[in-house]
mmCIF file of C-alpha atoms in Angstrom:
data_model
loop_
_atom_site.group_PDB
_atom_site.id
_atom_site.type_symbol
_atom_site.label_atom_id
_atom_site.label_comp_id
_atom_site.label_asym_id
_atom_site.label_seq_id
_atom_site.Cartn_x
_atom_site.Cartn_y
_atom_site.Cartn_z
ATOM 1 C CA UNK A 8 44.359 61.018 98.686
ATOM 2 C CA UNK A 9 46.618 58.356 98.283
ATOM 3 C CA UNK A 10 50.356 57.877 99.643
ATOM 4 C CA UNK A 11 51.729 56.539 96.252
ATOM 5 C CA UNK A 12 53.650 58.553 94.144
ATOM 6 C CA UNK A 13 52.652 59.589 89.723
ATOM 7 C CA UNK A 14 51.365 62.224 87.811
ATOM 8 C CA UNK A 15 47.718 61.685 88.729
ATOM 9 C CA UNK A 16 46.153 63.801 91.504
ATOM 10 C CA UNK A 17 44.674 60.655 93.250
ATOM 11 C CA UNK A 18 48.121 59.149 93.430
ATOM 12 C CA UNK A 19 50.029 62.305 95.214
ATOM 13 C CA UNK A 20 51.554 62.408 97.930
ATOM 14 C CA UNK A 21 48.807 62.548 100.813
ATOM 15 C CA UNK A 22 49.135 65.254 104.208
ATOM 16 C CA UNK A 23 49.468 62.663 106.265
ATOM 17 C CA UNK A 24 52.868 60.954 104.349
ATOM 18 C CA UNK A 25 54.157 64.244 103.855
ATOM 19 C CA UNK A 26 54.189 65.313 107.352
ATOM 20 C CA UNK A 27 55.216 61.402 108.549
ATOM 21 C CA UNK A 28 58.236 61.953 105.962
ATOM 22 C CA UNK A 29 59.300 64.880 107.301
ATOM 23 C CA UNK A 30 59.336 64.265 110.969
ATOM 24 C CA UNK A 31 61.262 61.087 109.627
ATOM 25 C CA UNK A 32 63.912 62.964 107.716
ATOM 26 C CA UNK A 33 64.335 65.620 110.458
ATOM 27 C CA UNK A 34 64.350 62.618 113.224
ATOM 28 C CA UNK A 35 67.287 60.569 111.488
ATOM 29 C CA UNK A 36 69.484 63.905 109.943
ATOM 30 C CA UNK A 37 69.334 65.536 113.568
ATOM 31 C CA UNK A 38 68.557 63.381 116.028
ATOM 32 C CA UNK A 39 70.513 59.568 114.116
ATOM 33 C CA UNK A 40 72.549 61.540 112.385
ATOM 34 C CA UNK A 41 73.966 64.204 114.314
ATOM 35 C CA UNK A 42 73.091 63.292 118.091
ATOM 36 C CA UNK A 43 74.011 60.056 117.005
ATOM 37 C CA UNK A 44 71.019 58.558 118.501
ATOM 38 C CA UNK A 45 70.181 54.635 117.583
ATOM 39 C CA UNK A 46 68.829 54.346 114.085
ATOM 40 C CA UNK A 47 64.955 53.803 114.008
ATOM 41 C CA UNK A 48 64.030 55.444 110.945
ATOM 42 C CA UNK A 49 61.981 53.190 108.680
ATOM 43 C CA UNK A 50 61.648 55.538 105.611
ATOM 44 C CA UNK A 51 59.678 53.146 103.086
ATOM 45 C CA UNK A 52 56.813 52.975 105.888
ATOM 46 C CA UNK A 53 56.477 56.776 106.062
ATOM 47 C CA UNK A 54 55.236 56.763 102.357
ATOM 48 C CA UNK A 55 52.063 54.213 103.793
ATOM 49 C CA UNK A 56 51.200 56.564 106.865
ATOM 50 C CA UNK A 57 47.735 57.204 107.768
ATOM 51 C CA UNK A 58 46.122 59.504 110.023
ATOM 52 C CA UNK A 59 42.702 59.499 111.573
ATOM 53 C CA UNK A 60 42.756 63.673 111.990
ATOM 54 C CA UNK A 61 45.030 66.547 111.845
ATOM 55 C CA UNK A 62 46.214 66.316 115.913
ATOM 56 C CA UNK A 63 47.974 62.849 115.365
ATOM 57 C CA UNK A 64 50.328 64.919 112.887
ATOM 58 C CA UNK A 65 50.903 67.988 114.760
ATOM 59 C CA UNK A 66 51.874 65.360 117.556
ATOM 60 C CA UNK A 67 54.227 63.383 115.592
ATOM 61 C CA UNK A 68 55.645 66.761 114.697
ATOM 62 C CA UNK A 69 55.851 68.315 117.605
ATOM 63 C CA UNK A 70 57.616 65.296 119.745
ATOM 64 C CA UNK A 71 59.730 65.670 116.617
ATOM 65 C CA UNK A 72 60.575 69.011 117.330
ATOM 66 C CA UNK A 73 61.045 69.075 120.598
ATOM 67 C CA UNK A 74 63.792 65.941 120.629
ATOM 68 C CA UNK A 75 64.772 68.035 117.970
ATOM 69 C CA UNK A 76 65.305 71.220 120.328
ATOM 70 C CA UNK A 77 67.129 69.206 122.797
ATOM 71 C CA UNK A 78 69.876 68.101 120.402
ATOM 72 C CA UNK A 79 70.126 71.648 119.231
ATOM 73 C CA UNK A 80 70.492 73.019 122.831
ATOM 74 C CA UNK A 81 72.781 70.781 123.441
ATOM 75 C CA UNK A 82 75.321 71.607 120.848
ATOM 76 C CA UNK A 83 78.509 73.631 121.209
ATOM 77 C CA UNK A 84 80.620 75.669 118.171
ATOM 78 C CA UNK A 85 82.768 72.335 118.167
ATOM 79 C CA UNK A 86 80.043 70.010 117.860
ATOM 80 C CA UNK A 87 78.766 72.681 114.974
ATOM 81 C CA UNK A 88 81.791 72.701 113.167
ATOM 82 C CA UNK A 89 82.112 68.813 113.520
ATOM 83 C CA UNK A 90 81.218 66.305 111.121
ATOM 84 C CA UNK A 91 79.552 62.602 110.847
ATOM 85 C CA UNK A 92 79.930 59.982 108.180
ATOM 86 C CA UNK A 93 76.584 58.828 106.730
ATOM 87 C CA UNK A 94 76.587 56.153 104.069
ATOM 88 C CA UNK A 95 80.537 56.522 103.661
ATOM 89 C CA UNK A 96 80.407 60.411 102.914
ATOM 90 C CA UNK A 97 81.415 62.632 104.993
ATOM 91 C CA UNK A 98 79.009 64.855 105.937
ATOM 92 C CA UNK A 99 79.525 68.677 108.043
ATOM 93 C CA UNK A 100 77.094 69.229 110.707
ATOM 94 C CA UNK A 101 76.172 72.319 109.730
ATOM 95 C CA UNK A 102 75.220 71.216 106.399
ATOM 96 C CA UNK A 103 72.623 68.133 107.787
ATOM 97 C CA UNK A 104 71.245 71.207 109.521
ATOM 98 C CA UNK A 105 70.825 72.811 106.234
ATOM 99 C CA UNK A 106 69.800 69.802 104.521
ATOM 100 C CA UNK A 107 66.753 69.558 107.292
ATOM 101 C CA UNK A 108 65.357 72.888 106.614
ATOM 102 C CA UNK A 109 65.807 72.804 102.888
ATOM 103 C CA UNK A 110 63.876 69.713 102.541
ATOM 104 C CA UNK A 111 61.041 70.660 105.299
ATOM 105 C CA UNK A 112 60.573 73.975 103.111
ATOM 106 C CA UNK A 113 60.368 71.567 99.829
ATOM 107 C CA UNK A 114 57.642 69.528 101.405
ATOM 108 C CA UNK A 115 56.002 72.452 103.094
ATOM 109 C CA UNK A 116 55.618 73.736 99.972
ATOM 110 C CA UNK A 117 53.840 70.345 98.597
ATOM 111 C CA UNK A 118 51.574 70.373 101.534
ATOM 112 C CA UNK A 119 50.019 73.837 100.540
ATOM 113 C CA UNK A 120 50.108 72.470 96.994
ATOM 114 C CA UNK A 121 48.211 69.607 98.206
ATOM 115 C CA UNK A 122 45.865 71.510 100.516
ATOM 116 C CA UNK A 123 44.949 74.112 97.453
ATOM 117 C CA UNK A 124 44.588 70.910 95.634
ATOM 118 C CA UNK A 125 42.465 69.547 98.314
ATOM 119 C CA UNK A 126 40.072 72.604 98.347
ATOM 120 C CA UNK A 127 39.873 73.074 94.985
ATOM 121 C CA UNK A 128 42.188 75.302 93.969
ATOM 122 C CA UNK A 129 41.717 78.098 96.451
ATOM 123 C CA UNK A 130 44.665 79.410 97.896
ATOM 124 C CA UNK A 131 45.551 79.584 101.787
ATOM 125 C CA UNK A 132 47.197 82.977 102.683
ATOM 126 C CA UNK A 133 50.414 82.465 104.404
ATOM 127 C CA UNK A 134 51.458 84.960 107.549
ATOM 128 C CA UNK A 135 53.784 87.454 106.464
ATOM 129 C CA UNK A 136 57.678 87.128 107.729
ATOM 130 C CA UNK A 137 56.634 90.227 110.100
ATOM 131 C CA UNK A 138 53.625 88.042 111.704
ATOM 132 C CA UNK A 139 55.427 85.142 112.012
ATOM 133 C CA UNK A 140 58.084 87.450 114.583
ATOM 134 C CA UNK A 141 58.522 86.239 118.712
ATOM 135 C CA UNK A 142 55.857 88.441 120.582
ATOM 136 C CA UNK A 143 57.589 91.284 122.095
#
């Protein structure tokens, strides 16, 4: 599929941009944003990304994650309760936090859409909260 956006199916969103955009949004919210890394978020060029298979993505995603994990560990109830000021608004920590997993979930959600798409309309089944528990 293609990485431009309209109402046709062969203009959505494809897995590869949607993934891209996310590890972009979650980079610059926790890692510019709150860790107050330096800003090197390009967020027009996630929208062209490309992939040559599935592992580059879960790569991208998981460096994402784990820089991601780092910040996290690495913040107290202060730095929690704190706040940072992006685009002249004043924005709580706790809410960018928020903000990361409500618009993960709202792209998570396309990328099934896109997959069932992809396959034709079949459905993928989803673990259940209980299977998606630590092991024991």
């Amino acid at each position: 599929m293609a990485s431009r956006r309209g109402n046709d199916a062969h203009e959505l969103n494809s897995l590869a941009v949607l993934a891209t955009h996310v590890a972009g949004a979650e980079r610059f919210w926790i890692h510019e944003v709150i860790d107050r890394q330096p800003a090197l978020r390009d967020r027009d060029a996630e929208f062209g990304a490309v992939a040559s298979d599935s592992e580059q993505l879960r790569q991208r995603l998981a460096a994402t994650g784990d820089e991601t994990q780092r910040v996290f560990d690495g913040l107290t109830l202060a730095g929690l309760d704190a706040t940072r000021t992006v685009r002249d608004k004043i924005v709580p920590v706790r809410w960018a936090i928020l903000h990361v997993i409500d618009h993960t979930a709202l792209h998570l959600g396309h990328m099934q859409i896109t997959y069932q798409l992809w396959r034709g309309g079949s459905a993928y089944n989803s673990p259940r909260w209980h299977q998606r528990l630590p092991a024991e």
